[in-house]
Structures are given as structure tokens and as C-alpha cells.
Amino acid sequence: MGTQRRLGWMSLIAATTMALAAGVITAPAGHAADDPVEVVVNGDDVRADNVNGLTYKGLGVLSCNSTSNLLMDYKAEHPGRYWQLIRVLFGGKNPLINHVKIEMGSDTNTSTGSDPATMRTADELADASRSPGFQLAADAKKANPKLKVSILRWVMPQWVQNEWNKGTGADEMYKWYKETILDAYEKYGYMVDYVDPDTNETRDPNEAFIKWYKNAILTDTDFADTRYGIPAAKREKAGKAYHNIKIIAADENNTLNIGPSMLSDAELFGIVDAVGYHYTTEDRHDRAAGSDTDLPYTRLATGENKYDEDKEVWYSEGTASFGYTDYRVNNTEGANGTSTGIGGVQSALDLANRSVKSYANSKRTHYIFQPAIGSFYEGAQYSHKELVSARDPWSGYLHYDAALYVMQHFTQFARTGWENETNTAGIWRTVPEASYSGVSGTVDLDGSNGAPSYMTLSDPRKKDFSTIVVNDSDQPKTYRIKAENMRLGSDPTMEIWETRGPDAGRSYDANFKRLVEEIRPGGDGHYTYTVKPRSIVTLTTLDKSHDKATKQRLPESRDRTVLDTDATGKKHNTRDNVLYADDFGYEEEGEVQVGTGNGAHKASQPYLRSRGNQPRYMVDQTGAWEVGEDAGGNNVLYQYMDQSMKDTGAWNRNTPNTTVGDFRWENYRATVDVSFPDPDGGLAALGVRQQKGMAISDAAYNVRIGPTGAWTFYEYGTAVASGTVAASDSYRLAIEAKGATITTYIDGKAVSTYQDPTPQTEGRVKLGTDFHKTAFDNLEVEKIDGYTPYARAQLDNMDSSVTYDGTWNRNAALGDAMDWYRSTSTSTTAGASFTVPFTGTGIDVIGGNNGTAVLDVYVDGKLIARDAKTTATDKRLATYALRGLPDGAHTARFVLKSPKIVLDAFNAISGDVDSTVDTTPIRGALEKIGRPARADYTADSWTLFDSASSAAKAPVAGQKGLDVIGVEQITDRLEEAHDRLVRKDGTAAQ
């Protein structure tokens, strides 16, 4: 590194140090808030010889804690959609994602759920195919063979933890890592590129173990053990690849210790290839300029350190955008209650600013999403923070968020990835002198201050460059960019590609990643462009105007069809009485294609083998849930985590439980066979109507039983009823939930009936155990005659089809993960109203409320309920439920009378009702009321009665889709409307 360049770096670092020491990042010198932002892209600042720290590696995805669980089901049920997803995220000349990071599972819950342990005991052969992360990496390699794969740990399997707690577990830890790595190599053909030997999100990096682990890798010559399954002809190649594994450290959160340690410890510096830390954009600094704690990560990345060598610096875990961008554009969080469009805190533009600011302030050239793909059921911790939502494998529904377009502004206008050993791959370099961010925040970023935020990437040959500008403010921002000492050729035309929210009257995605202008430098050599509010633009000298890949639109989402199958659990069928079934044999499932040969080809594998015996559609919150053979050779579902594997290190500590089904299921009967093969005992649980949470007690109604025959029925975690049946090593459990009546059955006999005064009406099925091996078989979810089985569709409160009048606060920033898509609409103003179009026989108004809101309800222009009371509800539950409408298209309008309502979502109720419903209660009410004369009553009171009377007369003649609850509500509305009749003389009706 030459003297002149060294002085340049020292000047840059010194300036940044002063700004950080002052506690503020200011705009470039001489720049006032309203002045154009001056950016100089100087070819002399393009460090072609910096091959690690300043090469732009792009984006990565973290697979962990069940976040990728349902992807295996997408691959089996909708392979076309699955492999399209792989191509969208990982494929093409400019891949969006270049790296799959895998947090190795331990069957315990460290955030949204649990991933399977690849080795549950020291003697068990490693099985990487259990892990959706290892499979995702294998399949992604098919689209991009250059994809990097890394692994790390958080919680260990108990057999490792026991020894580690003694201070002697290094060998066990190494065995777990090695055998997992080699199993993935044997099954899928790829060698892991990076390993973090330390604990995820440590605050005290274990530098001694990092050194020990690297030495163990380099000196290990044993690849012939039959446990590894590597053929003799491949062992030399495997050994060479294994010895080339790189080290990343230390995935810290809230601390920044590994950087200074590397600068002060030459041995550690030589061992660690990449440094990563989480959830902050900042470098570490103190007032001692030039010390090892003064901008250590910047020094590592730039190579401006005493070793004169650059290192990779990663934002090794960060969030994606929160919620759905197509919903949050309808927020009121901007100035004077306007929308922030695709911007605002935790938005797509916030995400772009994280990439810019983490580079500008700490020189990180790689951002890893936790997660990029949300493929677990909603309602678990950290829901709704992903680029792609993949939660309905039975329907093939995939939601590609607009944040993908925003991030393509970085990846599609540069060659991203890792340089090769000869520095000839042409990976573009980041240019620190032409990059800056002054937006507020270190984790959740707020660009409303209007400060400049931009990042420049350059071809190492200096023939082209791209500057990405983020303007997450309500004011336009002008940029003047000048190229110096660049070799742009005879045509210096610059293309302007823009993404922002929709203009009035335009479609939601009308302004996503469009070529909006082509400009040339003015007489002073500057490209001048004004960036619109709440937008991101890439200003590039590349010619992308005719590039099909750049213009390619993301795939459209499909409808979220409710899970309603035939008796096999495979085929969609709304005509029978089955909602879902699973006998864990999977004879109905065909073979599944899996990426193998390091991405060279796909191999067809039997269903269970392709997924490491993981059951269909189940998302594990805790425990080792896997299909295996019972004593008779039949497949059953086992929960294997017993007392010897019981783990106490999980973040979210719960007894084993897993979830299956559709959040829209309402009235159904769930049945399952349970047995207890563990001679030391056991406990089996069945729950229904689970909407959120990660424990068996998060199923609204659940029953638990052990081999002694003692059983307890719970509403959530509160015991409601208990008893004892004959002791047995097996039982058939069932819970029937129809409206507010919940009945529990054991071996076909009703043992408890509970009438819930404030019922939870919708949700999935849960299975649970204690820490003993327990078996489940013949899971059935059936419809109940006379009751609507599910809501057919859901609308979010931010959906553009929902309209609002009056004063509303519609919030998406910093939303709760338990709110659908982290958004709510709230009003405290009497007279404020909301109007919802839907198709069905009723509608649920969902949101966390205290039950004080009072509503007037109109359907298709007619008042049907006056002063309707709401129910105190937790998040995701219905605060008001309307039933009994004719099956078809409707518009419901709700007027707030008093005092406050919080809206989250609306569920439209299906008219799929089996059997004829008894309408005797309606007929009885009509007979009791008789024939009041309209002329006797006030017009206002008659309006409500007339509507209720008409609605009551229709079902008597037969009304499609009417169910028992609808009959009850029609009857109640009629009787209440009659009671509200007011005679013209001021007296009430008799």
C-alpha cells in the first residue's frame, strides 16, 4: 500500500473518528440542509488491491429457529413455485443473495421456534437433511454454485452442553461441527465455507476456543471414519476442502470486542477471516485516536492497520423490512398525517439505509437478513420481518415484498460476491470517499431528517460505477455527482433507476425499479439529479436499459387458499368433512428433487428421506419431532427429546410442542392417537385454536394426559377441568370446538364440556409432550355439522380496499410482532368509521382491545346493529364477530360511537357449512314478535327492526351458508331490534 494512499486512509479515519467522538455524524463539510449533495467518485479511491474488506459481497440469508421450516413443504407440494423462489433470490448474473448462513439447531427454541439437532446424542450419525437450512443452501447452490455457506451455534445439544459446562467440551463441540459439516458434504456435495466456532450473539468472544478450533481444522487428517460416509475416492478432496474452511468471529450483539482483539493479537488476526456483529450500524470508537478500540472494524476492512491487511467485515445478522410494504404505504406516519410510502422506520427504505450507514460508518460490505424468508407460521416471536413470506405450502402462496426491489438497487447494478485468489473475478469495490449516511439511529433508522445517505460501488477497472441514494424524507434531495480519474469511455451516460411508492390513482407497484431518466454530465462535469421524497435511486453508468433481468418483475402472489384437504392430507377438497389428516406414512407423496453435487444437479429422493424424516406442515416450537417406525413397523410421529436430551439453555424455554394447520380454522374436531414408549413415563397434549405463541399453553384449549390416565383440560394455561381414566400406554384424544362450546374426548368418550364466555374462535392445532419420548399417529381435523369450518380470507387493516373516514392513526413503524403485519389502525373519535368489502357469511373485526368500544354496524347500506358492544381481546383475536349473512359479496361499515378501537385485520367467514341447520330459534322469535305495524313506530327505530326482520325471514325459507352461530346471531339481532322499537308516542314496543 503506497504512502499517498495510506495518508488518504488516515485522513478519512481521522475525520470519522472526530465525528464519532462528538457523538454525531454530520453532513459532508460545507453542506447545508437544502444545498445539493456533492459526491466525487475518484478512480484513485477505487482500491482494486483490497480483495476482502472493500469488495461488495451483497446480501445473505440466515436460516434458523424454524424460519425456513415450511420451505421443505413448498418444495414437495409446489415444486415449480419453490424453484422459482430459489431463482429469484439466488439466481441470475446479479444474484440478490450470495450466502446462506445456518444457525445449527438443538431442538430448542431461541426465537421463533426450533430447528432439529443434526446429532441428538454423541453416538447418533449426523443428519444434515433434517435441517431446512442445509437443504436451502443445497438448493440455492443449484442457482448459484458460487454461493457461500456458513454455520454457527447458539444452544448446543445436551450431550455437548454437559461436557462444555465442565470446561472439557471442546472435543465434543468439534465432533458436532465436523460430523455435521461432512454429512452435508456427503449428501449435498458442498463444503461449508465459514464457521463461527463461538456462541451466537456472545458478549465475550471465546478467543482461545476460536484459535483451538482453527488449529483442529488444519491438523485434522481423519476423513476415513465410516461415520462420515465419504467414499475413499473422495476423501482427499474432502480433506482439502475441509482444511480451507474460513473462520468468522464473533457474531456479537451489544458488544464490539473481537475487532480490537484482532488488532492487538497477531495470532487471532491471522486466524479470523471475517468479523461480524449484529443490530447496529456503528463501529467502535474511543477518544484515543489510533488505539485498537478506535474504529477497529474500519481499520480491519480498509487494511489501514499494523498488519497492512484487509479483512471481511459483515453485518452478520440484521432484520429485513417489517410487515408488508404494500400494506404499510397506507400509514399516516408522515408529516401532518401523510403516508411515508415505502419509507419510515423499519421499512424497505430503512433497510436500504442500514446497508448504506453500516458501510459508511463501519465499512461492512455484507448484510445478512434474519430472515430473508419467513417460512414459519405467523404468531411466533419476530413474525413479519422478511423479504418473502412463505407460510401456506398447501396453496403455494408466496409474497414477494417491495423491499426486494429496494435491495436490488444494490445488487443488480454491480458485480457482487467474493473475489477469487487471482483477483480476476471483477467484484466491485465499495468507495468510502463517495459513501456517507447522516440518517438518525443505529438499529432502526429514521431518514426523516433529510440528511444525505448514499453508497458508491465501482468496477475495479474503473470503467463503471453506481451510486445508490436513499431519501427517506418528505423533501426532495438534489445530488451532484462528479467522476474523476475514471475510464467511462466515450459515452458517459448515467441511467437513473428509481423505486418509490405509488402516485395517486396508480397501482401499488407502478414506481418500483423503473428507469426514469438518462442524464449526462453538465459543463462542470457533474451529473445532477433530484431524488424524490421517500425513494431510492441508483445512478449508474452501466447500460441496463435493455437488460431483461433488471426489468424483470417479481412473481405475483397467489391466493391464500385455506388448508382443506381430503383424507390423505394431500389434495385440496372442500366437499368432504375433512379439513386435514396425517397418518405419517406419506404414501400419497411422490419423490422430491434436492440440489446435490455442489449445485451441479438435482437428485430425486423419497419424500421422508428428502427431508430427514420431518413431518409435513409442522412447525416445531420446541422438541425433536420426527417420523419413525413403531414396534409394528408403521410410521408414527415421535417426539424424541427425553430427559437425557432435555436442554436448559434455550432462550424461550417450553416443553416440546409443534404446530400444524391454518390460522383461519374455526369450528372443528381435532383427533390424534398418543402412546408412551418411554418406560419412565410421559405426557401427551392436544390443543386447538392456536393463534400466537410458542407453548402448548398458547393453544386456546388443550388437554394433557399421561399413561396413568390422569388428564387435565386447560384454557390456555389455566386448568379448567381434570379427571382420571383407566391407565393405558395409549389413548385417542379429541377436542371439539364449536363456537363457545369445547368438548374433550378420550377414547371416544366425552370427559369434559366447557362453555367459554369469551371464546377464542380461530386457530391451528398443537401437539405437545413433556421431556419423554412420545408417539402420535392418525391426526385428523374434521368439520362439524352445522358449523362454519373456517374464515375463507383475511384483509389487513392497511389493505387498500379498506376505507376510513374521520380521524385515524394508521401505524406500521415499531409495530408489535403479534399484530398482523405489525400494523394497526386506531381511532378515539366518535363518528370515525371504517368500511370493509368481503365475501362470505360474516366478518370478524380483529385487534387487541379493552372491550369498551361501541359500534353501529351497517351491511350493504342497511343498519343491522346499533350500539353493538365489543369484547375485550388479546391481539389477533376477534373483538367483534358478525354472522348470519347470506353467502356472497358484502360491504360492512362500522361507525365508532365510543370511546376507542384498535383494528388489526378482518376475517371473512366461509359459507361452507355441512348439513341443514335448525332455524327453530328464528321462527320462534318471529312468532313471538308477531306483526308490528310500521305506522306505530318512529322511523329511526323501525329502520333497524325492518332490517333485522328481513334478515330473519330469509333463513326460514332456506339460506345458503347459514350455520348454528348465524342462527343465534340472527335471532339475537331480531329480538334486540324489536326491544329497541320506539312508538311514536314515546313508549317502547311490547
Short mmCIF file of C-alpha atoms in Angstrom, two decimals, residues 339-669:
data_model
loop_
_atom_site.label_atom_id
_atom_site.label_comp_id
_atom_site.label_asym_id
_atom_site.label_seq_id
_atom_site.Cartn_x
_atom_site.Cartn_y
_atom_site.Cartn_z
CA SER A 339 -48.08 8.39 4.32
CA THR A 340 -44.37 7.63 4.42
CA GLY A 341 -44.81 5.47 1.31
CA ILE A 342 -42.23 2.71 1.17
CA GLY A 343 -40.24 4.52 3.85
CA GLY A 344 -40.31 5.17 7.57
CA VAL A 345 -38.76 3.29 10.46
CA GLN A 346 -38.44 -0.48 9.81
CA SER A 347 -39.48 -0.02 6.19
CA ALA A 348 -37.87 -1.01 2.92
CA LEU A 349 -36.05 2.35 2.83
CA ASP A 350 -34.92 1.90 6.42
CA LEU A 351 -33.42 -1.40 5.28
CA ALA A 352 -31.60 0.37 2.45
CA ASN A 353 -30.30 2.97 4.89
CA ARG A 354 -28.97 0.19 7.13
CA SER A 355 -26.88 -1.11 4.26
CA VAL A 356 -25.62 2.37 3.46
CA LYS A 357 -24.95 3.51 7.01
CA SER A 358 -23.36 0.26 8.17
CA TYR A 359 -20.95 0.62 5.29
CA ALA A 360 -20.38 4.35 5.72
CA ASN A 361 -19.79 4.10 9.48
CA SER A 362 -18.19 0.67 9.91
CA LYS A 363 -17.23 -0.49 6.39
CA ARG A 364 -19.44 -3.56 6.34
CA THR A 365 -19.86 -4.92 2.84
CA HIS A 366 -22.23 -7.79 3.58
CA TYR A 367 -25.70 -7.73 5.17
CA ILE A 368 -27.37 -10.96 6.35
CA PHE A 369 -31.13 -10.99 6.88
CA GLN A 370 -32.69 -12.76 9.86
CA PRO A 371 -34.61 -13.91 7.98
CA ALA A 372 -34.95 -13.14 4.27
CA ILE A 373 -37.61 -15.85 4.01
CA GLY A 374 -40.35 -16.15 6.63
CA SER A 375 -41.42 -19.77 6.29
CA PHE A 376 -42.96 -20.42 9.69
CA TYR A 377 -46.48 -19.85 10.98
CA GLU A 378 -47.40 -16.29 11.95
CA GLY A 379 -47.84 -15.59 15.62
CA ALA A 380 -44.42 -16.81 16.72
CA GLN A 381 -41.90 -14.36 18.11
CA TYR A 382 -40.47 -11.98 15.49
CA SER A 383 -43.22 -12.56 12.94
CA HIS A 384 -43.49 -10.37 9.86
CA LYS A 385 -39.91 -9.25 9.23
CA GLU A 386 -38.86 -10.82 5.95
CA LEU A 387 -38.44 -10.17 2.24
CA VAL A 388 -40.50 -13.19 1.20
CA SER A 389 -43.42 -14.68 3.11
CA ALA A 390 -43.88 -18.44 2.55
CA ARG A 391 -46.39 -19.72 5.08
CA ASP A 392 -49.02 -21.62 3.11
CA PRO A 393 -47.31 -24.56 1.38
CA TRP A 394 -50.67 -26.19 0.63
CA SER A 395 -51.69 -23.19 -1.51
CA GLY A 396 -48.30 -22.22 -2.90
CA TYR A 397 -48.83 -18.65 -1.70
CA LEU A 398 -45.65 -16.57 -1.72
CA HIS A 399 -45.50 -12.86 -1.03
CA TYR A 400 -42.50 -11.08 -2.54
CA ASP A 401 -42.18 -7.79 -0.73
CA ALA A 402 -41.25 -4.49 -2.40
CA ALA A 403 -38.15 -4.48 -0.21
CA LEU A 404 -36.72 -6.93 -2.74
CA TYR A 405 -36.85 -4.24 -5.40
CA VAL A 406 -35.20 -1.83 -2.98
CA MET A 407 -32.33 -4.23 -2.28
CA GLN A 408 -31.91 -4.95 -5.98
CA HIS A 409 -30.82 -1.32 -6.26
CA PHE A 410 -27.60 -2.51 -4.62
CA THR A 411 -27.14 -5.93 -6.20
CA GLN A 412 -28.31 -5.53 -9.81
CA PHE A 413 -26.04 -2.60 -10.61
CA ALA A 414 -22.74 -4.14 -9.54
CA ARG A 415 -20.93 -7.47 -9.66
CA THR A 416 -21.25 -8.78 -6.11
CA GLY A 417 -19.66 -11.66 -4.25
CA TRP A 418 -16.21 -12.79 -3.18
CA GLU A 419 -13.04 -12.17 -5.16
CA ASN A 420 -11.04 -15.16 -6.36
CA GLU A 421 -7.46 -15.91 -5.41
CA THR A 422 -6.08 -14.21 -8.52
CA ASN A 423 -8.22 -11.08 -8.11
CA THR A 424 -9.75 -11.52 -11.55
CA ALA A 425 -13.42 -12.09 -10.68
CA GLY A 426 -14.20 -8.41 -11.17
CA ILE A 427 -16.11 -7.98 -7.91
CA TRP A 428 -16.99 -4.33 -7.49
CA ARG A 429 -15.37 -2.30 -4.74
CA THR A 430 -17.08 -0.02 -2.32
CA VAL A 431 -15.75 3.54 -2.35
CA PRO A 432 -15.66 5.05 1.16
CA GLU A 433 -14.88 8.56 -0.03
CA ALA A 434 -18.05 8.52 -2.14
CA SER A 435 -20.30 6.99 0.54
CA TYR A 436 -21.99 8.65 3.50
CA SER A 437 -25.04 8.47 5.76
CA GLY A 438 -26.36 11.06 8.18
CA VAL A 439 -29.74 9.47 8.93
CA SER A 440 -30.70 9.00 12.57
CA GLY A 441 -30.43 5.81 14.59
CA THR A 442 -28.15 2.81 14.90
CA VAL A 443 -30.63 -0.10 14.67
CA ASP A 444 -33.97 1.24 13.44
CA LEU A 445 -33.05 4.11 11.14
CA ASP A 446 -35.02 7.28 10.59
CA GLY A 447 -34.25 9.24 7.45
CA SER A 448 -36.82 11.95 8.03
CA ASN A 449 -34.08 14.43 8.95
CA GLY A 450 -33.32 14.72 5.23
CA ALA A 451 -29.60 14.05 5.71
CA PRO A 452 -27.64 12.63 2.75
CA SER A 453 -27.45 8.85 2.52
CA TYR A 454 -25.54 7.29 -0.36
CA MET A 455 -23.14 4.50 -1.20
CA THR A 456 -20.90 4.11 -4.23
CA LEU A 457 -19.75 0.87 -5.85
CA SER A 458 -17.20 0.75 -8.63
CA ASP A 459 -15.88 -1.69 -11.16
CA PRO A 460 -12.26 -2.36 -10.04
CA ARG A 461 -11.16 -1.44 -13.58
CA LYS A 462 -12.83 1.94 -13.07
CA LYS A 463 -14.94 1.58 -16.23
CA ASP A 464 -18.29 1.92 -14.47
CA PHE A 465 -19.76 2.89 -11.13
CA SER A 466 -23.11 3.00 -9.37
CA THR A 467 -24.18 5.35 -6.60
CA ILE A 468 -27.20 4.27 -4.54
CA VAL A 469 -29.06 7.16 -2.91
CA VAL A 470 -31.74 6.76 -0.24
CA ASN A 471 -34.09 9.64 0.53
CA ASP A 472 -36.42 8.58 3.33
CA SER A 473 -37.66 12.10 3.99
CA ASP A 474 -40.63 14.19 2.90
CA GLN A 475 -38.45 16.62 0.91
CA PRO A 476 -36.63 16.20 -2.41
CA LYS A 477 -32.85 15.98 -2.31
CA THR A 478 -30.52 17.07 -5.11
CA TYR A 479 -27.25 15.23 -5.76
CA ARG A 480 -24.34 16.38 -7.89
CA ILE A 481 -22.01 13.54 -8.78
CA LYS A 482 -18.68 14.05 -10.48
CA ALA A 483 -16.46 11.29 -11.86
CA GLU A 484 -12.72 11.86 -11.73
CA ASN A 485 -9.94 9.57 -12.90
CA MET A 486 -12.49 7.04 -14.13
CA ARG A 487 -12.40 5.33 -17.54
CA LEU A 488 -16.03 5.72 -18.53
CA GLY A 489 -15.37 5.64 -22.28
CA SER A 490 -16.93 7.78 -24.97
CA ASP A 491 -20.48 7.52 -23.64
CA PRO A 492 -20.70 8.74 -20.03
CA THR A 493 -24.49 8.49 -19.95
CA MET A 494 -25.88 7.76 -16.48
CA GLU A 495 -29.12 5.84 -16.02
CA ILE A 496 -31.43 6.67 -13.12
CA TRP A 497 -33.36 3.71 -11.70
CA GLU A 498 -35.96 4.57 -9.09
CA THR A 499 -38.23 2.81 -6.60
CA ARG A 500 -40.88 4.64 -4.58
CA GLY A 501 -44.50 4.37 -3.53
CA PRO A 502 -47.44 4.85 -5.88
CA ASP A 503 -48.71 8.17 -7.18
CA ALA A 504 -52.39 8.93 -6.62
CA GLY A 505 -54.58 6.65 -8.66
CA ARG A 506 -51.73 4.39 -9.73
CA SER A 507 -51.14 0.74 -8.88
CA TYR A 508 -49.15 -0.13 -5.79
CA ASP A 509 -46.07 -1.22 -7.75
CA ALA A 510 -46.20 1.34 -10.56
CA ASN A 511 -42.98 3.02 -9.42
CA PHE A 512 -40.89 0.00 -8.50
CA LYS A 513 -37.39 -0.19 -10.02
CA ARG A 514 -38.08 1.89 -13.11
CA LEU A 515 -35.64 3.53 -15.46
CA VAL A 516 -36.89 7.10 -15.05
CA GLU A 517 -34.22 9.15 -16.78
CA GLU A 518 -30.88 9.14 -18.57
CA ILE A 519 -28.53 12.04 -17.92
CA ARG A 520 -25.11 13.21 -18.96
CA PRO A 521 -22.63 15.37 -17.09
CA GLY A 522 -23.05 19.12 -17.41
CA GLY A 523 -20.39 21.56 -18.44
CA ASP A 524 -18.87 21.45 -14.98
CA GLY A 525 -18.58 17.67 -15.19
CA HIS A 526 -21.37 16.96 -12.69
CA TYR A 527 -24.31 14.64 -13.08
CA THR A 528 -27.18 16.44 -11.37
CA TYR A 529 -30.35 14.70 -10.25
CA THR A 530 -33.06 15.49 -7.70
CA VAL A 531 -34.15 12.45 -5.73
CA LYS A 532 -37.85 12.38 -4.90
CA PRO A 533 -39.09 12.05 -1.32
CA ARG A 534 -39.43 8.53 0.12
CA SER A 535 -37.49 6.86 -2.64
CA ILE A 536 -34.32 5.05 -3.53
CA VAL A 537 -32.43 5.62 -6.76
CA THR A 538 -29.41 4.01 -8.34
CA LEU A 539 -27.42 6.31 -10.57
CA THR A 540 -25.28 4.05 -12.75
CA THR A 541 -23.05 4.35 -15.79
CA LEU A 542 -23.93 0.78 -16.70
CA ASP A 543 -26.24 0.31 -19.67
CA LYS A 544 -29.14 -1.60 -18.16
CA SER A 545 -31.90 -0.10 -20.27
CA HIS A 546 -32.34 -3.24 -22.37
CA ASP A 547 -31.42 -5.80 -19.72
CA LYS A 548 -34.34 -8.20 -19.21
CA ALA A 549 -33.16 -9.32 -15.78
CA THR A 550 -33.09 -5.75 -14.47
CA LYS A 551 -36.57 -5.07 -15.79
CA GLN A 552 -37.96 -8.39 -14.55
CA ARG A 553 -40.95 -8.06 -12.22
CA LEU A 554 -41.21 -10.19 -9.12
CA PRO A 555 -43.68 -13.10 -9.26
CA GLU A 556 -47.22 -12.30 -8.21
CA SER A 557 -48.66 -13.74 -5.01
CA ARG A 558 -51.32 -16.41 -5.21
CA ASP A 559 -54.47 -16.54 -3.13
CA ARG A 560 -54.01 -17.92 0.37
CA THR A 561 -56.29 -20.91 -0.03
CA VAL A 562 -57.40 -22.35 3.30
CA LEU A 563 -55.97 -25.75 4.22
CA ASP A 564 -58.92 -28.06 3.46
CA THR A 565 -57.86 -31.47 2.12
CA ASP A 566 -59.20 -34.93 1.55
CA ALA A 567 -58.48 -37.80 3.95
CA THR A 568 -54.91 -38.16 2.65
CA GLY A 569 -54.00 -34.64 3.68
CA LYS A 570 -52.58 -34.11 0.20
CA LYS A 571 -55.34 -33.00 -2.18
CA HIS A 572 -57.44 -29.86 -1.77
CA ASN A 573 -61.06 -30.90 -1.24
CA THR A 574 -63.81 -28.72 0.21
CA ARG A 575 -66.61 -31.26 -0.41
CA ASP A 576 -65.84 -33.80 2.31
CA ASN A 577 -65.86 -33.43 6.09
CA VAL A 578 -62.07 -33.49 6.43
CA LEU A 579 -60.05 -30.34 6.97
CA TYR A 580 -56.71 -32.12 7.24
CA ALA A 581 -55.29 -35.55 8.04
CA ASP A 582 -51.84 -37.06 8.55
CA ASP A 583 -51.07 -40.72 9.20
CA PHE A 584 -47.32 -40.01 8.83
CA GLY A 585 -46.94 -42.70 6.18
CA TYR A 586 -46.97 -40.30 3.21
CA GLU A 587 -47.78 -42.92 0.59
CA GLU A 588 -49.61 -40.09 -1.21
CA GLU A 589 -46.41 -38.08 -1.55
CA GLY A 590 -44.10 -38.50 -4.53
CA GLU A 591 -40.37 -38.08 -4.77
CA VAL A 592 -38.78 -34.68 -4.15
CA GLN A 593 -35.94 -33.03 -6.04
CA VAL A 594 -32.98 -31.93 -3.95
CA GLY A 595 -29.95 -29.91 -5.03
CA THR A 596 -26.82 -32.09 -4.93
CA GLY A 597 -23.30 -32.20 -6.30
CA ASN A 598 -22.48 -28.69 -5.04
CA GLY A 599 -25.25 -27.35 -7.25
CA ALA A 600 -24.35 -29.42 -10.28
CA HIS A 601 -27.67 -31.23 -10.47
CA LYS A 602 -30.84 -32.27 -8.68
CA ALA A 603 -31.50 -35.72 -7.33
CA SER A 604 -34.95 -37.23 -6.81
CA GLN A 605 -35.36 -38.67 -3.34
CA PRO A 606 -38.21 -40.37 -1.46
CA TYR A 607 -40.35 -37.91 0.44
CA LEU A 608 -39.21 -38.63 4.00
CA ARG A 609 -35.57 -39.18 3.06
CA SER A 610 -35.52 -35.84 1.25
CA ARG A 611 -36.44 -34.03 4.47
CA GLY A 612 -34.70 -36.03 7.16
CA ASN A 613 -38.00 -37.65 8.25
CA GLN A 614 -39.53 -34.33 9.20
CA PRO A 615 -43.36 -34.39 9.24
CA ARG A 616 -45.48 -32.47 6.76
CA TYR A 617 -46.64 -28.91 7.54
CA MET A 618 -45.44 -28.94 11.14
CA VAL A 619 -43.51 -26.05 12.65
CA ASP A 620 -41.70 -27.03 15.82
CA GLN A 621 -41.51 -24.59 18.71
CA THR A 622 -39.54 -26.94 20.98
CA GLY A 623 -38.59 -30.60 20.75
CA ALA A 624 -37.30 -33.28 18.41
CA TRP A 625 -40.30 -34.10 16.21
CA GLU A 626 -39.57 -36.74 13.61
CA VAL A 627 -41.29 -39.61 11.81
CA GLY A 628 -40.05 -43.09 12.70
CA GLU A 629 -41.22 -46.69 12.77
CA ASP A 630 -43.03 -48.10 15.76
CA ALA A 631 -42.65 -51.67 17.02
CA GLY A 632 -45.01 -52.89 14.30
CA GLY A 633 -43.06 -51.23 11.51
CA ASN A 634 -45.62 -48.46 10.94
CA ASN A 635 -44.70 -44.82 10.63
CA VAL A 636 -45.66 -42.61 13.56
CA LEU A 637 -44.64 -39.17 14.71
CA TYR A 638 -42.20 -39.26 17.61
CA GLN A 639 -41.11 -36.50 19.93
CA TYR A 640 -37.65 -37.79 20.85
CA MET A 641 -36.33 -35.19 23.29
CA ASP A 642 -36.24 -37.06 26.60
CA GLN A 643 -34.62 -36.47 29.97
CA SER A 644 -31.15 -37.21 28.58
CA MET A 645 -31.57 -34.55 25.85
CA LYS A 646 -33.51 -32.06 27.93
CA ASP A 647 -31.98 -28.68 27.39
CA THR A 648 -31.95 -25.81 29.84
CA GLY A 649 -30.10 -23.30 27.66
CA ALA A 650 -32.94 -22.30 25.35
CA TRP A 651 -34.00 -18.70 25.17
CA ASN A 652 -37.72 -19.50 25.08
CA ARG A 653 -37.97 -22.44 27.47
CA ASN A 654 -41.02 -24.58 26.91
CA THR A 655 -41.90 -28.23 26.94
CA PRO A 656 -41.85 -29.78 23.45
CA ASN A 657 -44.66 -28.67 21.15
CA THR A 658 -45.32 -28.36 17.44
CA THR A 659 -47.97 -26.56 15.40
CA VAL A 660 -49.87 -27.51 12.26
CA GLY A 661 -52.71 -26.08 10.24
CA ASP A 662 -54.36 -22.87 9.20
CA PHE A 663 -54.87 -19.78 11.34
CA ARG A 664 -58.33 -19.41 9.76
CA TRP A 665 -59.71 -22.71 11.04
CA GLU A 666 -62.71 -22.05 13.30
CA ASN A 667 -65.10 -24.84 14.23
CA TYR A 668 -63.55 -28.29 14.03
CA ARG A 669 -62.79 -31.51 15.82
#
